[in-house]
Tab-separated table of C-alpha atoms and ligand atoms in Angstrom:
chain	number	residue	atom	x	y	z
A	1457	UNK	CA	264.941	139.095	-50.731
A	1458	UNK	CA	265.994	135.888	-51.482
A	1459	UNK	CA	269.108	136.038	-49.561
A	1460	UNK	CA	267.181	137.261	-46.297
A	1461	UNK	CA	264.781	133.746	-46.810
A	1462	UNK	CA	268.168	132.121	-46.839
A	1463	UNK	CA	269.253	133.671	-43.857
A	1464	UNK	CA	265.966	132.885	-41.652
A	1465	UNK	CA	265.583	129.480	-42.829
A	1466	UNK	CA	269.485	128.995	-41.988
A	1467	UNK	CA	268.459	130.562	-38.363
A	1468	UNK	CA	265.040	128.509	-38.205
A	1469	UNK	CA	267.383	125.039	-39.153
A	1470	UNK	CA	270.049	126.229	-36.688
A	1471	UNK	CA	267.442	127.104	-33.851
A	1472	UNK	CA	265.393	123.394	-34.496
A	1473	UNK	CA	269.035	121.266	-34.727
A	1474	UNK	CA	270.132	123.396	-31.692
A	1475	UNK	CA	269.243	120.184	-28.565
A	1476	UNK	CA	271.023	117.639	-30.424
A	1477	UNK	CA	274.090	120.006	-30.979
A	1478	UNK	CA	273.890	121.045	-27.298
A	1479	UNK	CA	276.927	119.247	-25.685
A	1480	UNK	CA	276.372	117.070	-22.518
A	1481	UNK	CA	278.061	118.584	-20.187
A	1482	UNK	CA	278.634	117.576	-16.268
A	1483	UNK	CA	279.305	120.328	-14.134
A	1484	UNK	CA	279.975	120.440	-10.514
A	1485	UNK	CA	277.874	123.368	-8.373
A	1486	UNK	CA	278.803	124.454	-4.979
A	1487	UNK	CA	276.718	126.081	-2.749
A	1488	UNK	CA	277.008	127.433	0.699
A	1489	UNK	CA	273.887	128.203	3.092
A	1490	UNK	CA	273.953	131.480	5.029
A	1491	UNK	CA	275.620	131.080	8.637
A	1492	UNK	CA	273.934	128.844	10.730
A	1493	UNK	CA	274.858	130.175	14.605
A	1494	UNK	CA	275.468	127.138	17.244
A	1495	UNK	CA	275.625	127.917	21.103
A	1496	UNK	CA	278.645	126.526	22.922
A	1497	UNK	CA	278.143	122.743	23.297
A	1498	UNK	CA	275.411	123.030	21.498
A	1499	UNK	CA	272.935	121.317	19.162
A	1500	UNK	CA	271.123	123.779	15.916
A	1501	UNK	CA	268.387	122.041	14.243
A	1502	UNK	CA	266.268	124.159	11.341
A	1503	UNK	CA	264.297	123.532	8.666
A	1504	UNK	CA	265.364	125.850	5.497
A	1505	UNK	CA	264.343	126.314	1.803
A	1506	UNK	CA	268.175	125.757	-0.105
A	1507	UNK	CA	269.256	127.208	-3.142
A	1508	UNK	CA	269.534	124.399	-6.270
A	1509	UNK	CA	270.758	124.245	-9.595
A	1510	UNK	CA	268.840	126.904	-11.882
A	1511	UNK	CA	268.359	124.525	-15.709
A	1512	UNK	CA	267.016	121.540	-16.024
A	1513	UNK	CA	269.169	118.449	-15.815
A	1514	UNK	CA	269.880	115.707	-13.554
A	1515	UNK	CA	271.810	115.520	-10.186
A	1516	UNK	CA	273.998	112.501	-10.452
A	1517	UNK	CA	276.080	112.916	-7.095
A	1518	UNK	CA	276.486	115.205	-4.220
A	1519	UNK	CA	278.065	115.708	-1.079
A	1520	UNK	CA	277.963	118.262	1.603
A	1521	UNK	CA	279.960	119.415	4.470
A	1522	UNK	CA	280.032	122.257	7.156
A	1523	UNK	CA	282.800	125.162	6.292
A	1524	UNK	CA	283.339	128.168	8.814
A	1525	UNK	CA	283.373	131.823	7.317
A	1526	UNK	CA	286.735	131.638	5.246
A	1527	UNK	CA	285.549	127.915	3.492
A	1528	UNK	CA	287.752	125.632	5.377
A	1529	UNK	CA	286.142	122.044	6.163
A	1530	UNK	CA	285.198	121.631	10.216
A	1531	UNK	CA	286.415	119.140	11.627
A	1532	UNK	CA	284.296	117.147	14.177
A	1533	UNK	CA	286.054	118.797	17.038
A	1534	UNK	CA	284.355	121.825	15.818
A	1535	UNK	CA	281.120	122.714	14.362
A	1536	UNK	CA	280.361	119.216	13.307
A	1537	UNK	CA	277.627	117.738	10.599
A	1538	UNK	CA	275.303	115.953	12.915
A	1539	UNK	CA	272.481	115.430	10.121
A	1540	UNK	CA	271.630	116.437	7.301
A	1541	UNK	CA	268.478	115.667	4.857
A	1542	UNK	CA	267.755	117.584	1.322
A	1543	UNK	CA	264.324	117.265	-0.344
A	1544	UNK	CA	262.440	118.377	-3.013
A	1545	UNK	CA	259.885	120.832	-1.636
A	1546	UNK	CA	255.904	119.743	-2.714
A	1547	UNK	CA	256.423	116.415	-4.111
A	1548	UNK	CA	255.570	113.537	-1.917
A	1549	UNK	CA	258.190	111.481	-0.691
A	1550	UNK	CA	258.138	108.041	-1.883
A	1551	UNK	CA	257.702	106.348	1.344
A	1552	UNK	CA	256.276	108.457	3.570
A	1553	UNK	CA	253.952	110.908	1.163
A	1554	UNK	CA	253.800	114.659	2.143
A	1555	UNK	CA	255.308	117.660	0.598
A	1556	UNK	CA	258.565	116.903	0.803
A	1557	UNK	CA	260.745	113.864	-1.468
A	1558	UNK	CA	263.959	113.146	0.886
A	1559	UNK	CA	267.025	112.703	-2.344
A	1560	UNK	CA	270.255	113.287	0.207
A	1561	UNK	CA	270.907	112.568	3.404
A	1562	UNK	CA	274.561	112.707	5.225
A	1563	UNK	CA	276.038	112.323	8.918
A	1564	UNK	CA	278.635	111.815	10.969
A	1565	UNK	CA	279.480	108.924	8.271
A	1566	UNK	CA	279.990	111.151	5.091
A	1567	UNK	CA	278.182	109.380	2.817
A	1568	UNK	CA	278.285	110.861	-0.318
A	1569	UNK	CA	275.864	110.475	-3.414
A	1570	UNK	CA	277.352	109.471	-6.648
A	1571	UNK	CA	274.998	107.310	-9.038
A	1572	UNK	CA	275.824	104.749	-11.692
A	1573	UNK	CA	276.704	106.245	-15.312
A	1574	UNK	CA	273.442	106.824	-17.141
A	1575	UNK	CA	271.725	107.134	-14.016
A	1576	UNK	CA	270.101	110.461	-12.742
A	1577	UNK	CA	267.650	112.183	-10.262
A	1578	UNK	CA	266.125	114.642	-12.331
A	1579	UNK	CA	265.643	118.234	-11.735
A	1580	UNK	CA	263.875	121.211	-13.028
A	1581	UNK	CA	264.720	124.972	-13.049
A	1582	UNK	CA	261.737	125.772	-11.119
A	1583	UNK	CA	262.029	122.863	-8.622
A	1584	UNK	CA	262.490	124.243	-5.159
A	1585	UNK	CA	264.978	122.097	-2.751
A	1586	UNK	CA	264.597	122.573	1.004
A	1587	UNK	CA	267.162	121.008	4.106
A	1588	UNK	CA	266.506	120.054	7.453
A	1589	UNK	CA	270.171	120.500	9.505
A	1590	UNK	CA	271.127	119.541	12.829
A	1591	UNK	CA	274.658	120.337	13.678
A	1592	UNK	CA	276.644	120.043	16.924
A	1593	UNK	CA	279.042	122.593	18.460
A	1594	UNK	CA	282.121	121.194	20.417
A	1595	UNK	CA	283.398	124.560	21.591
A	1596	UNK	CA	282.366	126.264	24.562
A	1597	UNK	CA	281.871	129.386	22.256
A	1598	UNK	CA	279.741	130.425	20.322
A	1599	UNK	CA	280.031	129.190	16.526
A	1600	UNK	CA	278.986	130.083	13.149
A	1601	UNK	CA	278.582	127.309	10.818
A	1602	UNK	CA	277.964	127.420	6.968
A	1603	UNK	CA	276.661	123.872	5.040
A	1604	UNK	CA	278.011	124.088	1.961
A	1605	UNK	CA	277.159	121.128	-1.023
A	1606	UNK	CA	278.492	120.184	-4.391
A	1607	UNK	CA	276.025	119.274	-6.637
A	1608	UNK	CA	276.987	117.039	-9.606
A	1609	UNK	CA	274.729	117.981	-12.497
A	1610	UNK	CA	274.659	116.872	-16.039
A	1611	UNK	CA	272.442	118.728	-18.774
A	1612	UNK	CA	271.984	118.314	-22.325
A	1613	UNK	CA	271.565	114.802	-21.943
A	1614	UNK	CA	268.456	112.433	-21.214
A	1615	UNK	CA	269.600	110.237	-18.314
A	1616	UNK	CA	267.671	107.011	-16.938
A	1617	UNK	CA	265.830	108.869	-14.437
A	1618	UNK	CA	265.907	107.164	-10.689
A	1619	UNK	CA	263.243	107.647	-7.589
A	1620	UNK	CA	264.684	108.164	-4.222
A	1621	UNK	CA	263.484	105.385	-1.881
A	1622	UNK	CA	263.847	106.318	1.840
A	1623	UNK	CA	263.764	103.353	4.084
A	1624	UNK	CA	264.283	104.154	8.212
A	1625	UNK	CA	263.308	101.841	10.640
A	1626	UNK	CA	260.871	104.791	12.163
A	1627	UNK	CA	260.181	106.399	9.336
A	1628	UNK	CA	257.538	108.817	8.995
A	1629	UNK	CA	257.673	110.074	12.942
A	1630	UNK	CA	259.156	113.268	12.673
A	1631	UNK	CA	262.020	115.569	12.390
A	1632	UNK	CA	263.858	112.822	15.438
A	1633	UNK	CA	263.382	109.199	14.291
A	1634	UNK	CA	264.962	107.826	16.910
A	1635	UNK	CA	264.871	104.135	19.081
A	1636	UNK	CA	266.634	102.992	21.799
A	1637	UNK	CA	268.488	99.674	22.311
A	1638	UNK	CA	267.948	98.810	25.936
A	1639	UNK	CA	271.673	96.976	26.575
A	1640	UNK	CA	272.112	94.303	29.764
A	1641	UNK	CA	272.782	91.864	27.139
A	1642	UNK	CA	275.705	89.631	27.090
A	1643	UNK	CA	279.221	90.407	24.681
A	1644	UNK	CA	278.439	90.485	21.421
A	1645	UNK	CA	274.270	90.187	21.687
A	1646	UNK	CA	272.198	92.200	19.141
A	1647	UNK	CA	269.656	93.702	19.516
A	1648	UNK	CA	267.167	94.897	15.756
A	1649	UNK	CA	264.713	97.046	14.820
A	1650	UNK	CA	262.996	96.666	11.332
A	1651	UNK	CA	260.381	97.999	9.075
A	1652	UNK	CA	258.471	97.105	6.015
A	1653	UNK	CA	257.869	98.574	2.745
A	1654	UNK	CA	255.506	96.941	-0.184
A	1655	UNK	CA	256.960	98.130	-3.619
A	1656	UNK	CA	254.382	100.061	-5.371
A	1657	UNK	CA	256.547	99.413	-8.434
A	1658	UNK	CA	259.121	97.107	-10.136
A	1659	UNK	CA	262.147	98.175	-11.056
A	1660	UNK	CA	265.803	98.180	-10.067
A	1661	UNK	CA	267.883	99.880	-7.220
A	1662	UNK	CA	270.811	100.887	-8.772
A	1663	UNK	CA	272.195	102.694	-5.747
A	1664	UNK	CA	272.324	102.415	-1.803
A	1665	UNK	CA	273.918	103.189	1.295
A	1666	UNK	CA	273.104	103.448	5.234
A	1667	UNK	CA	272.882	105.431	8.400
A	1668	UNK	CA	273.593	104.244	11.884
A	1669	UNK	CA	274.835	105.369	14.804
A	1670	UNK	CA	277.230	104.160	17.824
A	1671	UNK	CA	277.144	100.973	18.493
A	1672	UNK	CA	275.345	100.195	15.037
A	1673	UNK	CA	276.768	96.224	13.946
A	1674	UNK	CA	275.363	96.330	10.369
A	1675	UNK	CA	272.164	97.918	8.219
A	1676	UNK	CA	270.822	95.084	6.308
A	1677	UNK	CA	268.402	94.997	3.025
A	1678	UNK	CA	266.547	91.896	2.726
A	1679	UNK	CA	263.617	91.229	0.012
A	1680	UNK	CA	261.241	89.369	2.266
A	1681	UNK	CA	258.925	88.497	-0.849
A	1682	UNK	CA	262.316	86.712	-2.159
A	1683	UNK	CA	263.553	85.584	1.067
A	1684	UNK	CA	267.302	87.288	-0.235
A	1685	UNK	CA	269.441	89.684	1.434
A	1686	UNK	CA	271.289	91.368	-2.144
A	1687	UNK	CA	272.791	94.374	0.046
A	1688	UNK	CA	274.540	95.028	3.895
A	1689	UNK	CA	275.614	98.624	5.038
A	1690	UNK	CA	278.786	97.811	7.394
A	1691	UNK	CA	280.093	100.624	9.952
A	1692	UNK	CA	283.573	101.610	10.108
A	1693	UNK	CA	284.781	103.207	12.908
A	1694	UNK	CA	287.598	105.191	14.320
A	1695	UNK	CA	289.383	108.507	13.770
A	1696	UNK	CA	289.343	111.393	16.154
A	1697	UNK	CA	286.807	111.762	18.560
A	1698	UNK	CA	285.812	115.030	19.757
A	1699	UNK	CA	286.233	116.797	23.211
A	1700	UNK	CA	283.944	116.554	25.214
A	1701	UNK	CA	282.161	113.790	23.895
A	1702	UNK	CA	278.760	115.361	23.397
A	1703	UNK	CA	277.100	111.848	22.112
A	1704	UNK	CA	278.500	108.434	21.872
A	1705	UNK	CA	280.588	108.646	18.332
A	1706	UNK	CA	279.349	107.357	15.155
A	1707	UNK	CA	280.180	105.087	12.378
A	1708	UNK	CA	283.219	107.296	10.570
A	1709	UNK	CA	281.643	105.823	6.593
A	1710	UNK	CA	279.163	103.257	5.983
A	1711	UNK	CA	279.204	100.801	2.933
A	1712	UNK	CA	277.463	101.890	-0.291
A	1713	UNK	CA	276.497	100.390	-3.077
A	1714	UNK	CA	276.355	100.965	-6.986
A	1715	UNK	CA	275.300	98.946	-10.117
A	1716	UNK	CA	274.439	99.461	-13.583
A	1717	UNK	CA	272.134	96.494	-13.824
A	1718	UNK	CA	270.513	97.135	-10.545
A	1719	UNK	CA	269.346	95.080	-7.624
A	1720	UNK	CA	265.378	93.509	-9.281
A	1721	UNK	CA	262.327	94.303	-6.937
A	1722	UNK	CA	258.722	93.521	-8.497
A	1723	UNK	CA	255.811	95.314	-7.426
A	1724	UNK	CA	254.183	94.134	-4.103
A	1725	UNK	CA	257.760	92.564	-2.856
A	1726	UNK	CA	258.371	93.339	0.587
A	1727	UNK	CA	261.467	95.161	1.681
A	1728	UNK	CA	262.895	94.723	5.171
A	1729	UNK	CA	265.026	96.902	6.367
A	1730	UNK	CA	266.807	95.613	9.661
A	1731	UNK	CA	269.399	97.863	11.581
A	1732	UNK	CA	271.543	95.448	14.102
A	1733	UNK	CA	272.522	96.937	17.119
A	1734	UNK	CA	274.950	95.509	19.965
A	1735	UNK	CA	273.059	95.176	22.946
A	1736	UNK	CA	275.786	94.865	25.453
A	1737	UNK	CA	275.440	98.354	26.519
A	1738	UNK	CA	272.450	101.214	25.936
A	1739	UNK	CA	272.824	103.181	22.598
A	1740	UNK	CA	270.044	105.678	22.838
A	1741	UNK	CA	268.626	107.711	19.974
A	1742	UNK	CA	269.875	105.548	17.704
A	1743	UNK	CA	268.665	104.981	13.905
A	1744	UNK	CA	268.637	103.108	11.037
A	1745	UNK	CA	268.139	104.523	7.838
A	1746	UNK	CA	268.757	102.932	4.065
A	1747	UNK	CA	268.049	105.643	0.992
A	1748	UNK	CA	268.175	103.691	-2.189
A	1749	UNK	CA	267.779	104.958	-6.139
A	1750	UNK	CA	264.698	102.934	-8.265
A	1751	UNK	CA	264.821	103.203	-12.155
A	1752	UNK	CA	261.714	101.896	-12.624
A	1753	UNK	CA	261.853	99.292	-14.997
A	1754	UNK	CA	259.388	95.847	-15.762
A	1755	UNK	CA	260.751	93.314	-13.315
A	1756	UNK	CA	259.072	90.100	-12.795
A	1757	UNK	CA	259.282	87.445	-10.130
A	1758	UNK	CA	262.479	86.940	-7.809
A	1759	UNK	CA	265.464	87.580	-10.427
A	1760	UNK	CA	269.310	87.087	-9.124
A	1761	UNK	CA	271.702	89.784	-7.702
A	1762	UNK	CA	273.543	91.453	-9.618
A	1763	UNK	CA	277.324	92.266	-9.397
A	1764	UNK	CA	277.385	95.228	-6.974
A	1765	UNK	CA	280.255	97.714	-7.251
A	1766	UNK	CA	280.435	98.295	-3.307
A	1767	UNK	CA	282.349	100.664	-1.490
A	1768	UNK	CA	282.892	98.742	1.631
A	1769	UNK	CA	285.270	101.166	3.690
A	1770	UNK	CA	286.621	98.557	6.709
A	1771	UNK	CA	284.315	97.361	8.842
A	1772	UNK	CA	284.403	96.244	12.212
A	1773	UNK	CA	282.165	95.624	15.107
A	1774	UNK	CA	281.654	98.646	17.217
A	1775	UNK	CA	283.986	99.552	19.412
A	1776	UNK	CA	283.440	99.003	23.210
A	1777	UNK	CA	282.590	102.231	24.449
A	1778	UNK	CA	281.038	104.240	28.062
A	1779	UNK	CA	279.868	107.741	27.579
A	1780	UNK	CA	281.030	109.800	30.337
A	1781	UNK	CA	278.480	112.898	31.471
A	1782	UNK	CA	280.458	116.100	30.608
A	1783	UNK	CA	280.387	117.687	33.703
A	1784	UNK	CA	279.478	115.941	37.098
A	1785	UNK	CA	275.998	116.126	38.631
A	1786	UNK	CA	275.410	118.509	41.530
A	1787	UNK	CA	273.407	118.989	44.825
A	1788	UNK	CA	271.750	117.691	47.189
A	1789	UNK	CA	270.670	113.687	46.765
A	1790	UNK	CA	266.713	113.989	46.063
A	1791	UNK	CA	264.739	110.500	47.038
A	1792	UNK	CA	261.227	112.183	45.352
A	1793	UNK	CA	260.105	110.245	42.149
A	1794	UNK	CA	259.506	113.257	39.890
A	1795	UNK	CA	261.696	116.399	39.005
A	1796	UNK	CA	261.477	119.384	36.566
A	1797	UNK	CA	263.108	119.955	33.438
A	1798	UNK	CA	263.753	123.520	32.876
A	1799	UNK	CA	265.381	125.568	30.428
A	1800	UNK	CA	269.022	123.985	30.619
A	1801	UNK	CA	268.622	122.664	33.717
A	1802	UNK	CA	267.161	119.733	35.655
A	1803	UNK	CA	265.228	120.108	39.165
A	1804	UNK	CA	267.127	117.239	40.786
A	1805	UNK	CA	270.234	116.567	39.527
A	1806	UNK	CA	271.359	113.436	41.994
A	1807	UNK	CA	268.563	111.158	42.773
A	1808	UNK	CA	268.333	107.971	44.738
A	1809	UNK	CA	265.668	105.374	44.173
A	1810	UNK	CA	264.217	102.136	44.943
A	1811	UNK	CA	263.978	99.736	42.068
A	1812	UNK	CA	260.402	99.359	40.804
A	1813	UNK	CA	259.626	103.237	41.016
A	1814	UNK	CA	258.184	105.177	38.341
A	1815	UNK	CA	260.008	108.424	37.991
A	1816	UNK	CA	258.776	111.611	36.308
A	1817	UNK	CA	260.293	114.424	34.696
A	1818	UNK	CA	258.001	117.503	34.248
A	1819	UNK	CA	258.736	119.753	30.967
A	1820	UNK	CA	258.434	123.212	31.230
A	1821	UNK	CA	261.156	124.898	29.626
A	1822	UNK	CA	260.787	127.884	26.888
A	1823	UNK	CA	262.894	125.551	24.062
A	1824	UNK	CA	262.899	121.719	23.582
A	1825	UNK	CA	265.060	119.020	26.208
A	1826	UNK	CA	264.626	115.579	26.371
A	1827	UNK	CA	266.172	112.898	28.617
A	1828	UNK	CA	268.676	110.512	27.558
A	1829	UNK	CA	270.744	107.637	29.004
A	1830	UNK	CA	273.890	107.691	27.940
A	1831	UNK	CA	275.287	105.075	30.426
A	1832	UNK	CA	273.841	101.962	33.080
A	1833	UNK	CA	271.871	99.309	33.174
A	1834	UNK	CA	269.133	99.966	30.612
A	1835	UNK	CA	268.803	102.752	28.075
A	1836	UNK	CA	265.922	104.715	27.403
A	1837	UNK	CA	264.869	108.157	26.445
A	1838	UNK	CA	261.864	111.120	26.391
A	1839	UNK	CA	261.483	112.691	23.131
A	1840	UNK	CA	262.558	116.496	22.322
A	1841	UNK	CA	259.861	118.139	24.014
A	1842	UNK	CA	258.617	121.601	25.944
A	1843	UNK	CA	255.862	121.049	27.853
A	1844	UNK	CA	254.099	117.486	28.937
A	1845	UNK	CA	255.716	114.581	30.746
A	1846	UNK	CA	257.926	111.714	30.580
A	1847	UNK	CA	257.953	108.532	33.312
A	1848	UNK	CA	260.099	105.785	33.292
A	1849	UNK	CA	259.942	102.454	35.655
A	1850	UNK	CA	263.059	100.987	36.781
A	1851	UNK	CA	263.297	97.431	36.887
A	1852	UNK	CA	267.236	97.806	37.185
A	1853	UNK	CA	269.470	98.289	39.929
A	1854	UNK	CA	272.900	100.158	39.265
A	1855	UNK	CA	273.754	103.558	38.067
A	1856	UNK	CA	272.366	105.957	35.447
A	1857	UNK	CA	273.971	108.626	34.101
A	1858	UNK	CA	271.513	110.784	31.513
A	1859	UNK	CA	271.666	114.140	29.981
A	1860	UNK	CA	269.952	116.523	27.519
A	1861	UNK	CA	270.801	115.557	24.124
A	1862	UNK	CA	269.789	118.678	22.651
A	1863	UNK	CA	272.151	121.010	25.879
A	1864	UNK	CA	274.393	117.974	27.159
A	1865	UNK	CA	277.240	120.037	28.610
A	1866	UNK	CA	274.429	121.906	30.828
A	1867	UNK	CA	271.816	119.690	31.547
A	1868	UNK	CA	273.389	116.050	33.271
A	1869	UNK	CA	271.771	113.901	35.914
A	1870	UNK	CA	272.519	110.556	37.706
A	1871	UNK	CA	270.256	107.972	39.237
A	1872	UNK	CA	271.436	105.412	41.740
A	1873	UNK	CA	269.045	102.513	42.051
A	1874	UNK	CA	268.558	100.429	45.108
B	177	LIG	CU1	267.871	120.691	26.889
């Protein structure tokens, strides 16, 4: 008797001591999304719950790519990684609310998540993760695509949790948070779009990096309360560009940063985000997007910038670039100010006009186009849409060449203005 009281207090003591004895351990999970099918030149875009890491823990980096059916990487010229945004499904994202909290976010630039030692987004068993992808098919076949993403994940340990912060200079206006910079300028104008967000919380930003897209100059973070700048996101650019083009070429890795100590913010200070454009030439759908990591923490007034550990890549100012249509408009030259836009086609593909008309385009396909300049005198664009219409003054003579961003190898136009 006495030796079975023995035995169950040994298991009780063993079962009680059993978290501090669990090791910390840092694993790396992969997972890989069922096929995602991409027409020929063509643009996917879904919603889609995502599988996530089963025991709680902490994800403390992560990356993700697009893989065809035997695992090997994509590269652009294929099925390329356009977007890509994970959240946590039913907790409200820190700067725009709702049911979903945006963690990760990659495109054409790479950027991968890796946070500061000690640092970590935490996660639950039951949590449920959901993605939002948009990729981009280069062939003129048709393509499976598979998103797969490591997952960095330590358990068995009680990080410093962090908060995702997602700053975009349009946030909150949908699944396409897009602007346009207009272009006429002279070499080497800018042209900049910001936003404002009032901390609801002190603490310190501990990690950081940026989105932008062709013809993007820099991605800047400036504390207005403080009246400092502590952190840019620079573009670099080069490497292989795909054939056709499909959309003027992105920034191939954008600056990040990482600290221990953390950037300061107080509650109430007022971050600026400010995405710098070059407005020598149009750059349509473009964006500006910042997603930092908060440990909240007491912080008090306007204390100094830290040391950042910042992965700066090589910047450069973006590269002069003109977008060529992929395939050259057809028909006959229509002088009426409105056209249809049809499923992968538009009414009038040549048009002539005389400066100062408003032009429409109709919607009435059975899936979502838009209208996008992608080369002349002034840049502009419709949003994705099916139905409705979009008009458009010109105030500028010269040439425009515009396609469907979501069907650009089918759907081109060109408008001369007199
Ligand atoms: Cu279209």
């Amino acid at each position: 008797m006495a030796r079975i009281l023995r035995l169950l207090l040994f298991a009780a003591a063993a079962t009680l001591a059993l978290p501090a004895l669990a090791h910390a351990e840092e694993r790396t999970l992969t997972f890989t999304t069922p096929a995602i099918s991409v027409e020929g030149y063509g643009v996917a875009q879904q919603p889609m719950l995502a599988e996530s890491p089963k025991i709680d823990g902490y994800v403390v980096g992560m990356e993700a790519e697009v893989v065809d059916a035997q695992g090997r990487v994509q590269g652009r010229d294929k099925v390329m990684l356009h977007h890509i945004v994970f959240a946590k499904v039913g907790v409200p994202d820190y700067t725009c609310g709702g049911a979903a909290e945006r963690f990760f976010a990659e495109g054409e630039e790479r950027l991968a998540l890796s946070l500061p030692r000690g640092y970590g987004y935490a996660n639950k068993a039951t949590d449920r993760w959901g993605l939002l992808y948009m990729l981009m098919n280069h062939k003129p076949q048709r393509l499976n695509g598979f998103i797969r993403y490591r997952v960095r994940y330590v358990t068995g340990e009680a990080l410093t949790p962090v908060k995702p912060i997602w700053l975009d200079v349009r946030n909150c206006t949908g699944p396409d948070p897009v602007f346009d910079v207009p272009g006429g300028g002279r070499t080497f104008s800018t042209f900049t779009k910001t936003a404002d967000f009032t901390m609801p919380e002190s603490g310190r930003l501990v990690s950081g990096g940026g989105h932008l897209h062709g013809g993007g100059v820099r991605l800047e973070l400036r504390n207005a309360t403080c009246g400092t700048v502590p952190f840019q996101s620079r573009p670099t650019w080069g490497g292989p560009k795909p054939k056709p083009l499909l959309h003027e070429p992105g920034p191939t890795k954008m600056s990040s940063f990482r600290s221990t100590a953390g950037i300061p913010v107080a509650k109430g200070d007022r971050l600026r985000l400010a995405a710098v454009y070059d407005n020598s030439a149009p750059h349509t759908r473009a964006m500006g997007i910042m997603l930092l990591f908060l440990a909240p923490d007491a912080v008090r007034g306007c204390g100094a910038t830290p040391a950042l550990d910042i992965d700066l890549g090589r910047p450069s100012a973006p590269p002069a670039f003109s977008m060529p249509l992929p395939r050259a408009p057809k028909g006959k030259v229509s002088r009426a100010a409105s056209t249809w836009v049809g499923d992968f086609r538009y009414g009038a593909e040549r048009i002539l006009l005389r400066r100062g008309t408003t032009f429409t385009w109709n919607f009435r396909g059975s899936v979502q186009h838009d209208v996008t300049v992608v080369g002349g005198p002034q840049g502009f664009s419709a949003p994705w849409t099916l139905t409705g219409r979009f008009s458009h003054r010109f105030t500028k003579s010269g040439t425009y060449r515009l396609f469907c961003s979501l069907h650009p190898a089918k759907m081109v136009q060109q408008i001369t203005v007199r």
